[in-house]
Coordinates of C-alpha atoms in Angstrom, one line a residue:
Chain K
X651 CA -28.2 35.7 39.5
X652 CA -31.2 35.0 37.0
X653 CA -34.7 34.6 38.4
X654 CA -34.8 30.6 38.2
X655 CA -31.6 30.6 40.2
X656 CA -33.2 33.0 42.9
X657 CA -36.0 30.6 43.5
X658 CA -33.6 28.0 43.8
X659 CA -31.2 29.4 46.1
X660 CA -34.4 30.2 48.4
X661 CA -36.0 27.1 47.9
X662 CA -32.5 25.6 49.1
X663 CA -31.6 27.3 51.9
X664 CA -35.1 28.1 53.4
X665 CA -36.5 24.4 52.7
X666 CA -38.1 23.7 55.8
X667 CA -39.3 27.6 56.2
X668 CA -41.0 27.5 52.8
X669 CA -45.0 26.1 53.0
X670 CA -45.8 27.1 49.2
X671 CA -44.5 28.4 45.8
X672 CA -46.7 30.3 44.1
X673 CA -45.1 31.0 40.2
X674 CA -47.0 34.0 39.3
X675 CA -45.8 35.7 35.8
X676 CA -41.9 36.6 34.9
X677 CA -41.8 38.9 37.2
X678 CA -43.7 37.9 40.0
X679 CA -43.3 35.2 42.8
X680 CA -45.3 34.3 46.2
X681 CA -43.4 32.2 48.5
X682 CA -45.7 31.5 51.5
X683 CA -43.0 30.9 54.9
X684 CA -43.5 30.4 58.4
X685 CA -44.0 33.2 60.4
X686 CA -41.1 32.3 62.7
X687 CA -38.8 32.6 59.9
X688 CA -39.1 36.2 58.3
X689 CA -36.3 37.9 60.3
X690 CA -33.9 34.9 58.8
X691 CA -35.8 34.9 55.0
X692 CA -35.6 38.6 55.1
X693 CA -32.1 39.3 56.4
X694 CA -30.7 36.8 53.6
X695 CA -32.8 38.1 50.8
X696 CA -32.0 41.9 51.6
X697 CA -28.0 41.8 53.0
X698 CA -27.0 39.0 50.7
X699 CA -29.1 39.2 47.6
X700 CA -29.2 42.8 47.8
X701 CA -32.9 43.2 47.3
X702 CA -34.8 46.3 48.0
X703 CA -37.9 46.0 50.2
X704 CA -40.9 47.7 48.5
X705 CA -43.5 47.5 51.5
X706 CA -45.3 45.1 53.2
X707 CA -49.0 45.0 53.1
X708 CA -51.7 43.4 55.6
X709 CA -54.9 41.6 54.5
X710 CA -57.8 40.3 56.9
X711 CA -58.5 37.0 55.2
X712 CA -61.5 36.3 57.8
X713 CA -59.6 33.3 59.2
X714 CA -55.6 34.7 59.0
X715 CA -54.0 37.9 59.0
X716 CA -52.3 37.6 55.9
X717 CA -48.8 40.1 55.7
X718 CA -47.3 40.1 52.5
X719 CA -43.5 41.4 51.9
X720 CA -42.7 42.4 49.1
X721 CA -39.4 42.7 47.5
X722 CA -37.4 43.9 44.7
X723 CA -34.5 42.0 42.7
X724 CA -33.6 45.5 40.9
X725 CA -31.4 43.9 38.4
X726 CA -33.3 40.9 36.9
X727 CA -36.5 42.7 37.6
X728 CA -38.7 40.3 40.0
X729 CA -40.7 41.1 42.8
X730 CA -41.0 38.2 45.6
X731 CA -43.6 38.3 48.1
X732 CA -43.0 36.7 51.5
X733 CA -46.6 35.5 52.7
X734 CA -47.0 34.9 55.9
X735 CA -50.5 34.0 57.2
X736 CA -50.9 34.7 61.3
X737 CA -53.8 33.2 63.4
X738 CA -56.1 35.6 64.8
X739 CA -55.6 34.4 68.6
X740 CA -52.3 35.7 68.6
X741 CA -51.1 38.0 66.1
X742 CA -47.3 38.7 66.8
X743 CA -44.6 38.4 64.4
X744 CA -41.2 39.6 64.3
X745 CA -40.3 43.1 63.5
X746 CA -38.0 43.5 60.5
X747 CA -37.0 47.3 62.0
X748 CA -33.7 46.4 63.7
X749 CA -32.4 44.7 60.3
X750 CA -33.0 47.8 57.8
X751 CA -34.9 51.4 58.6
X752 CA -37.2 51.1 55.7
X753 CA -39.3 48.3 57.7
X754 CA -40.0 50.9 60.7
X755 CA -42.7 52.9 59.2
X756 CA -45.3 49.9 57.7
X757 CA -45.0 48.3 60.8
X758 CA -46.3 50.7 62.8
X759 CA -49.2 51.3 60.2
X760 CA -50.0 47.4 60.2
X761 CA -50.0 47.4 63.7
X762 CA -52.5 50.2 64.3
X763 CA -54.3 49.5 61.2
X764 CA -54.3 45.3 61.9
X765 CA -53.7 45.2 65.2
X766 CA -50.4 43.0 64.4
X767 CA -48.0 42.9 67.3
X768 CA -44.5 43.3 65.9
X769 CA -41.9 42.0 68.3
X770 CA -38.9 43.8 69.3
X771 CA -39.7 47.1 67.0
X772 CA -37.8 50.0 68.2
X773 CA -40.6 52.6 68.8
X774 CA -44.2 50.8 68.0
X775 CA -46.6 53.4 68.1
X776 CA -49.5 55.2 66.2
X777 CA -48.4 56.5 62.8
X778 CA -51.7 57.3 60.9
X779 CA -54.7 57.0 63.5
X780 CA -55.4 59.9 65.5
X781 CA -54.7 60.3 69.3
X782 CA -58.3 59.8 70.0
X783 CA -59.2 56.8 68.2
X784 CA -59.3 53.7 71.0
X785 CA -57.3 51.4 71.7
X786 CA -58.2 47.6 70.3
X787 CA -60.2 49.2 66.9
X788 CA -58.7 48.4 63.8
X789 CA -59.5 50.0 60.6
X790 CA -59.0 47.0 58.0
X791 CA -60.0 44.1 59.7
X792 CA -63.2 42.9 58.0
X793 CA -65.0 43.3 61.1
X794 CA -64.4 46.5 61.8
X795 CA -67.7 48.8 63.5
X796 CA -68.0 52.3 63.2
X797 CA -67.1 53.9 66.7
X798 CA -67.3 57.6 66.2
X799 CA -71.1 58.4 65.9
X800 CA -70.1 62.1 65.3
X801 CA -67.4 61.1 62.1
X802 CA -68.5 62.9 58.7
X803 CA -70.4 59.6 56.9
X804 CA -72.9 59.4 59.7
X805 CA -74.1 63.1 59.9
X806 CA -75.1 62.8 56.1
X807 CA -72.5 64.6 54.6
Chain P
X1106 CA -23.9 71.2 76.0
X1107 CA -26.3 74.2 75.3
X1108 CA -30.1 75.0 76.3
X1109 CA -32.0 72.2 74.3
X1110 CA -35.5 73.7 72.2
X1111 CA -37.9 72.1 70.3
X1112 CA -39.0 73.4 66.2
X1113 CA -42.3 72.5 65.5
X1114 CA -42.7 72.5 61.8
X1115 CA -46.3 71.5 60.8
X1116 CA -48.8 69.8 61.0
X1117 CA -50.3 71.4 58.3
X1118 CA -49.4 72.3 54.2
X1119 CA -51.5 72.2 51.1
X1120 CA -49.3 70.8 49.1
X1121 CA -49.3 67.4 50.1
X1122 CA -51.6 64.5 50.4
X1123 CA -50.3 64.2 54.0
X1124 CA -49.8 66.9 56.4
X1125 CA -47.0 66.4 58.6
X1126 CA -45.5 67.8 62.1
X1127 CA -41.8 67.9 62.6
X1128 CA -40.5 68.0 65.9
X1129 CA -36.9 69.3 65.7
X1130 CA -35.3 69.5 68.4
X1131 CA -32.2 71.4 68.3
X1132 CA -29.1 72.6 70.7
X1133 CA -28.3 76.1 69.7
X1134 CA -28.6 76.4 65.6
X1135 CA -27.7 73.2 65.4
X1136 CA -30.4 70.2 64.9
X1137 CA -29.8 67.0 67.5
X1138 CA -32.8 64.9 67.0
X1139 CA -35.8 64.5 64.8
X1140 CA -39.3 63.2 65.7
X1141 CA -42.1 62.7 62.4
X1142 CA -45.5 62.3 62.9
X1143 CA -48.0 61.7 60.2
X1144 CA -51.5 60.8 59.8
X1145 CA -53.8 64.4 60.5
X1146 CA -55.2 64.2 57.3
X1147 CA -55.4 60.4 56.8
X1148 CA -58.6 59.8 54.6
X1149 CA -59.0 55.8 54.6
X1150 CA -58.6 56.0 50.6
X1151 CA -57.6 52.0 50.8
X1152 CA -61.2 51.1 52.3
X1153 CA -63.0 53.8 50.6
X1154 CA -61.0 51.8 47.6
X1155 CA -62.9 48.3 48.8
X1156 CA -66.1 49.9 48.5
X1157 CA -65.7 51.1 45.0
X1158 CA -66.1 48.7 41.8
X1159 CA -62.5 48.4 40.2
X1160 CA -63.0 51.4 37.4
X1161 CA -64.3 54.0 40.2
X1162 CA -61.1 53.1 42.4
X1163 CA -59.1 54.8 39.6
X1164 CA -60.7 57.9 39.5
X1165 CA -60.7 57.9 43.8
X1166 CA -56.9 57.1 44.0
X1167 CA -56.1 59.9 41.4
X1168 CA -57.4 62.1 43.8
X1169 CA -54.7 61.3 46.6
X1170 CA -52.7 63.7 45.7
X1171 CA -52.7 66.4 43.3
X1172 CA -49.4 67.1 42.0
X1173 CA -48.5 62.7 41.3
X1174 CA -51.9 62.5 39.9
X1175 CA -51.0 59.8 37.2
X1176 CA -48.3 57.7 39.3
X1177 CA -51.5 56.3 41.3
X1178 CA -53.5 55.5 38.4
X1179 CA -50.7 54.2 36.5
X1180 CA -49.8 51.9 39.8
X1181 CA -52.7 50.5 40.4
X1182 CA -54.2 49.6 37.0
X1183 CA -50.7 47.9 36.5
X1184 CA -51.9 45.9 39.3
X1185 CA -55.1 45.3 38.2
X1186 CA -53.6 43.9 34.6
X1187 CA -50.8 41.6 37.2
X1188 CA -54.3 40.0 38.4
X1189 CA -55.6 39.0 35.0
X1190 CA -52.4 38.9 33.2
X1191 CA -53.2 41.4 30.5
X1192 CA -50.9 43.3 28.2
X1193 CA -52.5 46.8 27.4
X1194 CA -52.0 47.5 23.5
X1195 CA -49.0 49.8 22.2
X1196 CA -50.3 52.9 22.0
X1197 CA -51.8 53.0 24.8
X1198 CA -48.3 52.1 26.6
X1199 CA -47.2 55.1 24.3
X1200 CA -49.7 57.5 25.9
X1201 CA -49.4 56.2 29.4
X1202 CA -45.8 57.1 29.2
X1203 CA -46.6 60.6 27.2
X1204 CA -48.7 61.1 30.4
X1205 CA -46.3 60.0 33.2
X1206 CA -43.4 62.3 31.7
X1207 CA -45.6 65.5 31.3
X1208 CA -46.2 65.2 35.4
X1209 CA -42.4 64.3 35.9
X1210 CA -41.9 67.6 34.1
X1211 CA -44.2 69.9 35.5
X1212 CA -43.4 68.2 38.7
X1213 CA -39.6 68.6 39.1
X1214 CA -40.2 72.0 37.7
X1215 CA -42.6 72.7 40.6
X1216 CA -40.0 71.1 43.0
X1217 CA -37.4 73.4 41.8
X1218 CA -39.0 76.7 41.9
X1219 CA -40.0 76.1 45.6
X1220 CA -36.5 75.3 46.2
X1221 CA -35.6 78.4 45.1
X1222 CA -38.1 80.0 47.0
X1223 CA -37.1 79.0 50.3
X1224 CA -33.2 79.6 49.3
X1225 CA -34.6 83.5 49.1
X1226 CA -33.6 82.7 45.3
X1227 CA -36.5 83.7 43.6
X1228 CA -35.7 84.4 40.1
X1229 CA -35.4 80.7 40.1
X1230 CA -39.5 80.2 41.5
X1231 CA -40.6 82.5 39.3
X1232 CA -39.1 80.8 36.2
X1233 CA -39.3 77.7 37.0
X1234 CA -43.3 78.1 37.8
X1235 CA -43.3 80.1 34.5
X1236 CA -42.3 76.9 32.6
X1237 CA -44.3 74.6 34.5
X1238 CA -47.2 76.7 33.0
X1239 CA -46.3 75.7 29.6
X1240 CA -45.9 72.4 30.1
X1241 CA -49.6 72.4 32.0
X1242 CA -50.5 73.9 28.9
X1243 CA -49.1 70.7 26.8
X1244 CA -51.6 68.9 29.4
X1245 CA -54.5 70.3 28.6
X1246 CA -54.3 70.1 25.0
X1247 CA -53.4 66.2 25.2
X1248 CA -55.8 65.1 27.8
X1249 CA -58.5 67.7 28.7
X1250 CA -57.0 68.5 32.1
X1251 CA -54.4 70.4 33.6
X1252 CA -54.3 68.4 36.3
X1253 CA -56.0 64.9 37.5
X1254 CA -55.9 63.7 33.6
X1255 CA -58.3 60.8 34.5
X1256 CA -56.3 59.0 31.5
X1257 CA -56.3 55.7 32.8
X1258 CA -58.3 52.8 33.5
X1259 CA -57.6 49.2 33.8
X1260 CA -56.5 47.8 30.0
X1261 CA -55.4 51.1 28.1
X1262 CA -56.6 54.7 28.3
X1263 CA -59.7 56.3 28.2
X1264 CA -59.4 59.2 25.3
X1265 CA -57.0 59.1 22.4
X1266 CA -54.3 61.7 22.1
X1267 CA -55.3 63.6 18.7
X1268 CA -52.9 63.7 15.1
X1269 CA -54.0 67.4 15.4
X1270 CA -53.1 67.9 18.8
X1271 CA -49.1 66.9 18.4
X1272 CA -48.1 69.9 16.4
X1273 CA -49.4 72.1 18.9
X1274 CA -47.7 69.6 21.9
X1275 CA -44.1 69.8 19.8
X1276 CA -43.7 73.1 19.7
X1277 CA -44.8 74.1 23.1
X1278 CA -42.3 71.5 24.5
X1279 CA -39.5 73.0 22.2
X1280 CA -40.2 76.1 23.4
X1281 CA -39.3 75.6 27.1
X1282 CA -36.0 74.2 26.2
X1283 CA -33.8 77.5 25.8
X1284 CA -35.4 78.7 29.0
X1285 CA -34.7 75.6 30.9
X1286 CA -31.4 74.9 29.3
X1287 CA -30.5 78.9 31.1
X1288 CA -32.2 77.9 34.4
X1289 CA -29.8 74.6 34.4
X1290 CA -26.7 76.5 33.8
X1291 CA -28.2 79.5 36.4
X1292 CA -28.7 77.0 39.2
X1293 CA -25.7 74.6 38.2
X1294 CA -23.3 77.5 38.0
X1295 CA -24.1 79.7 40.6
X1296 CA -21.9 80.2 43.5
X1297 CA -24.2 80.9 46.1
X1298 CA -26.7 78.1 45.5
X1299 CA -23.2 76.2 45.3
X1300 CA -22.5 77.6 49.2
X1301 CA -26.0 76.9 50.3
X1302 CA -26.6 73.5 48.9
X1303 CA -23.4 72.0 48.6
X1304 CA -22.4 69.3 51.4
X1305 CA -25.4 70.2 53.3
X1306 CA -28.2 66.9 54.5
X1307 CA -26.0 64.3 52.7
X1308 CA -27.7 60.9 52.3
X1309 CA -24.6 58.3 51.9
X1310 CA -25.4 55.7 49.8
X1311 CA -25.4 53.2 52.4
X1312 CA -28.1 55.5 53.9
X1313 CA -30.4 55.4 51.2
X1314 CA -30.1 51.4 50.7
X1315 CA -31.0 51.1 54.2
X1316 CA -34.3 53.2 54.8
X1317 CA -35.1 51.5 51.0
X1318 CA -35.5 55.3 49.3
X1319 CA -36.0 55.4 45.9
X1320 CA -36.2 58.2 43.0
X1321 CA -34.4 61.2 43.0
X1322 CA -33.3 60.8 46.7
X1323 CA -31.7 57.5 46.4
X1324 CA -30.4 58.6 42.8
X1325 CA -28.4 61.7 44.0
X1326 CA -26.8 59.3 46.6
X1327 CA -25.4 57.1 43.7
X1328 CA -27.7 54.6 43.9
X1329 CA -28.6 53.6 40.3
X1330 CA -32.1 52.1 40.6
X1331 CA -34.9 53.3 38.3
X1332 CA -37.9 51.2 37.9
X1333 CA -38.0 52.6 34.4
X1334 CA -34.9 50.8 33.4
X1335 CA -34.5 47.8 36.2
X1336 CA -38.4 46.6 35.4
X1337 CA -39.7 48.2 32.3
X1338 CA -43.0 49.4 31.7
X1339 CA -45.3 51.5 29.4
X1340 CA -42.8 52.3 26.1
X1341 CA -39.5 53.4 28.6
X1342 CA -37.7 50.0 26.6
X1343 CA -39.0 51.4 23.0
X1344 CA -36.0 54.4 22.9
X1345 CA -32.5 55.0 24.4
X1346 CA -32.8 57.5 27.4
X1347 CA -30.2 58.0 30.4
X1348 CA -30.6 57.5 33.8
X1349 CA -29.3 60.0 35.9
X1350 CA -26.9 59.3 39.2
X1351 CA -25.0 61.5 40.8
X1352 CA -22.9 60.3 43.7
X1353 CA -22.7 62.9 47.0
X1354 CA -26.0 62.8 48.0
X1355 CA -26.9 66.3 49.1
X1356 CA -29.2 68.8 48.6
X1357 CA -27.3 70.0 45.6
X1358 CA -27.4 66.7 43.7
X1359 CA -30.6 66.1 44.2
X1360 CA -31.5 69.5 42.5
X1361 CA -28.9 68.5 39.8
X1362 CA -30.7 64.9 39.6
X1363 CA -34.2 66.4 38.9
X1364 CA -32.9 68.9 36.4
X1365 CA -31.4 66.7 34.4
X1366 CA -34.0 64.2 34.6
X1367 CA -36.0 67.0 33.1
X1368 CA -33.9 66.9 30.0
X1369 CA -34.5 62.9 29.2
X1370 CA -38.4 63.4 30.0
X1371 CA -38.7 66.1 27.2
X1372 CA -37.2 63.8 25.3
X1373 CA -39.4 61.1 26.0
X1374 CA -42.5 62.9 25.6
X1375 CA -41.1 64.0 21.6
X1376 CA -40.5 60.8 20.8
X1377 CA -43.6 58.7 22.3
X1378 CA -45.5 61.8 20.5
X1379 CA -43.9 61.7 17.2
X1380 CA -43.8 57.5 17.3
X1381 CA -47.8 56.7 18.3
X1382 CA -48.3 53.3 17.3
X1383 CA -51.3 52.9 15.2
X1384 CA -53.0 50.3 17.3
X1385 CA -56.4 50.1 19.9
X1386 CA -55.8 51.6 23.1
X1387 CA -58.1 49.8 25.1
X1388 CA -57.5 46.1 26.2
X1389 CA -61.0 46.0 26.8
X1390 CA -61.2 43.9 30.1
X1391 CA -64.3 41.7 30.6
X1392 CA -64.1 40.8 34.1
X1393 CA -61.5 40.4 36.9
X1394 CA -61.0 36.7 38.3
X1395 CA -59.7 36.1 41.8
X1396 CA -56.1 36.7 42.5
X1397 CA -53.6 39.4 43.7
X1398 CA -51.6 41.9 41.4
X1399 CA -48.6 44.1 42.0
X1400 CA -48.1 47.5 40.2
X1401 CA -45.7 49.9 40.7
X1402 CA -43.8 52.8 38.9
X1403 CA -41.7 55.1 39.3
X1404 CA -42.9 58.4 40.1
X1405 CA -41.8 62.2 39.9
X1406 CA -40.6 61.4 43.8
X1407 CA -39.8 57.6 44.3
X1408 CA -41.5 54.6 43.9
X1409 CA -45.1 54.0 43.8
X1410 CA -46.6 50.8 44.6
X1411 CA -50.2 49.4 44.5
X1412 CA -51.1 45.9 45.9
X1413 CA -54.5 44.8 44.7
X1414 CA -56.5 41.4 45.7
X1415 CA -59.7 40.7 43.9
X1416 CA -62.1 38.1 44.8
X1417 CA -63.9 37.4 41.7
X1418 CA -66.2 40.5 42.2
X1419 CA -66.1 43.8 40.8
X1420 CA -64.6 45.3 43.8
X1421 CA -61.2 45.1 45.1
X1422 CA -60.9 42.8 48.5
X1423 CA -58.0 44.7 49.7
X1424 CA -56.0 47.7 48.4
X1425 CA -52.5 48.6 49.5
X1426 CA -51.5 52.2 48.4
X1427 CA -47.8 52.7 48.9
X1428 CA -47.0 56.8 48.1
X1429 CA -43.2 57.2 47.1
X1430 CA -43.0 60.0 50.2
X1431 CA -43.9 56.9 52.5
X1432 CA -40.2 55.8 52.5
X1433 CA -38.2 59.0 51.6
X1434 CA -39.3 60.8 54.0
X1435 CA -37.9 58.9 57.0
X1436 CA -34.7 59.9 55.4
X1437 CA -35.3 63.1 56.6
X1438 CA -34.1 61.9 59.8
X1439 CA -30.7 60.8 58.8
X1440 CA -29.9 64.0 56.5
X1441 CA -31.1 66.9 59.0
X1442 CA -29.5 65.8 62.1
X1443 CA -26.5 67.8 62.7
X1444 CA -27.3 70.7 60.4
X1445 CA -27.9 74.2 61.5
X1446 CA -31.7 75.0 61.7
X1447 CA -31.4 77.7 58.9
X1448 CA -30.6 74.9 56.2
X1449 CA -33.8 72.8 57.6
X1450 CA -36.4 73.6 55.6
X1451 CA -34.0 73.1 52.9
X1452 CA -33.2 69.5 53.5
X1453 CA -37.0 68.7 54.1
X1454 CA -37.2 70.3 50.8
X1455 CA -34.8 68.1 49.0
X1456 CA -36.5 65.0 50.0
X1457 CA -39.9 66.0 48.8
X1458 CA -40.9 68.2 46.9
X1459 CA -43.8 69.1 48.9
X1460 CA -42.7 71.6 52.1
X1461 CA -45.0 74.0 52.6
X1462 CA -45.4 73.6 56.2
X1463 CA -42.2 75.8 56.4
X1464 CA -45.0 78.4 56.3
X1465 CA -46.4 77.0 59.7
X1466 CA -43.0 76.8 61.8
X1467 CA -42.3 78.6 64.9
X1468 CA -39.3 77.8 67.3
X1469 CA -40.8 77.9 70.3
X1470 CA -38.3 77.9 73.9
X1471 CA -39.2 75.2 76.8
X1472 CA -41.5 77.3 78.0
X1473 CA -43.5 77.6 75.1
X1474 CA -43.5 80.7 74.2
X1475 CA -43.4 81.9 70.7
X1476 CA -39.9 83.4 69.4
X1477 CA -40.0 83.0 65.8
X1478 CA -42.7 81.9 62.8
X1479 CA -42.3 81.0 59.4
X1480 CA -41.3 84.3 58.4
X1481 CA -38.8 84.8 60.7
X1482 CA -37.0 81.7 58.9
X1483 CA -37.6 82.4 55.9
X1484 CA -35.7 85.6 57.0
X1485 CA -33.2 83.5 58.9
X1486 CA -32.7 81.7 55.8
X1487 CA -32.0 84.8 53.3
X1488 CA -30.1 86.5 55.6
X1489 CA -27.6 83.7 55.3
X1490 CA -27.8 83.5 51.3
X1491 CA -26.7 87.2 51.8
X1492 CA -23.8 86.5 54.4
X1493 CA -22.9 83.8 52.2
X1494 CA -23.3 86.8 49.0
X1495 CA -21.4 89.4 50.6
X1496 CA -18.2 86.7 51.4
X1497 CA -18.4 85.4 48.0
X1498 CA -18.3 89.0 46.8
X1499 CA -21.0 88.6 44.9
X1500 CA -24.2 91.4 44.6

């Protein structure tokens, strides 16, 4: 399969799922979907297409939660990114865990980090935070306050 | 069904950018379940990253870990030219990859000897660390530093590699050869690294596709994916150079894998030295518009991957850092389950070359007290290479 026949078969089959194509370079293409579709997008593109998922990454974009999968067509060397932008009132997606292991781990790091709810994820708890950081803080959201008035930055160190 | 105990291994070990705590817990010798936690050391280097204008980040993400100290740099400035689009002159894709092979060297080396170590094999340690000296030594000559080059920045590199330096590069890289060529056939043919490593924490190819693994774990489980073939970057498409799969997945293929890999990166580094381009090494960026850039590579361990968005500033508005040990070492949980605890530290071992928490485990019984420490295994471990000796026949 070459890269123009990729973006076809995508654009074909996921018609209705697919808001925006965003062309990048050779090797590079966005693909912005609807939330509600990334179990079906993902399941196609990684059992059928044989793609490798890279890692997904999470970006406060003030309005949306932006969540950005990214993955690998190893032989024709292109990496697609699956956008999907969440509203802030209810940030809960579905989790991509049950389909392939790889998913389980950035998951659980978005959803301490961005406070993402990832449905149906087979063990969602804290992978980076510590025991004692509270519940409902989130480290990369751009309005994250400092909560811990004894952390290292504050005493002047 | 026997008494059921809990290993603790971890949290903490200084050779990796993340400490880790293994909870093993195991029925007899034999391991039944696995739980990882991560995260005691986690230093927020992605929003210490926003903070930073786009030439600091580099010299902050070099600094997440010590031992892959290019594969960050190299990962994220290729991000950082995906935002512009920029394509970084010749020979500074010459030296990037001069760079990236020295640390696959002196890394694999360093993975190997610890190997060895833990197998109560240490003729192998001490020559593998032996070599890894001389390659260090390479390092310095070519970019100041033994360690943490600081070669990189977004667009090229930052210092040159010298005419009068290659000489001296050449034949210190010719010189480990014989020695590594006898450390390949000492750990390849020997019969009790054979009965300790062979068959043991097998990752089946199936496996490895599924939890997404890549480098020398995937590799050795015959899954042929190298980002330095399937996307090339830096000068890996300028020269002929083999990638190396092996097909049974355990902890004696993946030695095998990073041996040989060895072998192809000398090679590399000859040839990138003895070819330099004679062109400018630095793009020379101006400024960085808005947009978002991938980069990744692959690194001594797996693959790397940066995610950078810009937003017109001088600062990154969001930086993802994805370390190859991120996905490998879930793995962890598919190879050591059902393996006796003896061949534990081991199997941890093959995944990532960084596993010196072994020094912090005790088994511990439900009630919590103390039986054995990191010693003890270590013990438990040799005493088996000399069972295993003794039925070989073998002194």
């Amino acid at each position: 399969m070459t890269r123009s026949e990729v973006i076809k078969d995508l654009k074909k089959r996921f018609d209705e799922d697919i808001l925006d194509i965003f062309d990048k370079t050779l090797t590079r293409v966005y693909i912005e979907i609807k939330p509600q579709a990334i179990v079906k997008v993902a399941t196609y593109v990684f059992k059928n297409l044989g793609a490798r998922f890279n890692i997904a990454s999470g970006v406060d974009t003030f309005k949306h939660i932006e969540i950005l999968y990214h993955f690998t067509f190893e032989d024709i060397n292109l990496v697609v990114s699956f956008r999907v932008k969440l509203d802030k009132s209810k940030l809960e997606i579905d989790s991509l865990a049950p389909i392939f292991e790889g998913a389980n781990w950035i998951e659980r790091e978005i959803a301490e980090m961005l406070g993402v709810n990832f449905r149906g994820h087979p063990e969602l708890k804290r992978l980076l935070l510590p025991d004692e950081w509270p519940q409902g803080v989130y480290p990369l959201r751009r309005d994250y306050q400092e909560w811990d008035d004894s952390s290292i930055r504050d005493r002047g160190l | 069904m026997g008494k059921r105990t809990i290993v603790p291994i971890g949290p903490y070990h200084p050779l990796q950018e993340e400490p880790e705590f293994f909870s093993l817990t195991v029925d007899g010798e034999t391991v039944v379940d696995i739980d990882v936690q991560i995260g005691y050391n986690h230093r927020g280097i992605e929003k210490l990253s926003e903070r930073k204008t786009f030439d600091q980040s580099t010299f902050v993400i070099e600094r997440i870990c010590g031992i892959c100290s290019t594969s960050h740099p190299y990962a994220y400035t290729r991000a950082v030219e995906d935002v512009i689009p920029l394509e970084v002159p010749m020979r500074a894709k010459y030296i990037r990859t001069i760079i990236a092979e020295g640390e696959r060297i002196h890394s694999h080396l360093l993975w190997l000897g610890l190997a060895g170590h833990f197998l109560g094999y240490n003729t192998v340690y001490m020559w593998a660390w032996k070599l890894r000296e001389e390659i260090l030594d390479v390092m310095e000559a070519l970019s100041g530093n033994r360690n943490n080059y600081a070669m990189f920045k977004p667009g090229g590199v930052r210092r040159d590699i010298k005419k009068e330096d290659i000489p001296f590069a050449i034949k210190k890289i010719d010189s480990i050869i014989p020695t590594l060529e006898m450390l390949k056939k000492a750990v390849i043919d020997d019969p009790v690294l054979h009965a300790r490593t062979k068959g043991i924490g097998i990752l089946t190819k199936d496996e490895a596709i599924n939890f997404c693994a890549l480098g020398p774990v995937s590799r050795a489980s015959g899954v042929a994916r190298d980002l330095r073939k399937n996307s090339p970057y830096g000068a890996y498409d300028q020269f002929n150079w083999n990638m190396i799969v092996t097909k049974n997945g355990d902890v004696f293929d993946k030695a095998v894998v990073r041996i040989l890999e060895t072998f192809e990166s000398i090679d590399m580094v000859k040839y990138c030295l003895l070819n330099l381009p004679d062109t400018e090494i630095d793009a020379k960026i101006k400024s960085i518009p808005s947009g978002e850039g991938i980069g990744h590579i692959e690194a001594p361990r797996g693959e790397c991957f940066h995610y950078v968005k810009s937003d017109g500033t001088n600062r990154p508005a969001r930086h993802k850092v994805r370390a190859p040990t991120f996905m490998n070492l879930p793995t962890y949980k598919a190879t050591v389950v059902g393996e006796t605890i003896s061949d534990a530290t081991i199997i941890l071992a093959s995944i990532d070359p960084c596993y010196c928490c072994t020094e912090r485990v005790a088994v511990r019984n439900t009630k919590g007290k103390k039986i054995y420490n990191g010693e003890d295994l270590v013990r438990l471990s040799q005493s088996k290479t000399e069972k295993i000796k003794s039925k070989l026949g073998i002194k």
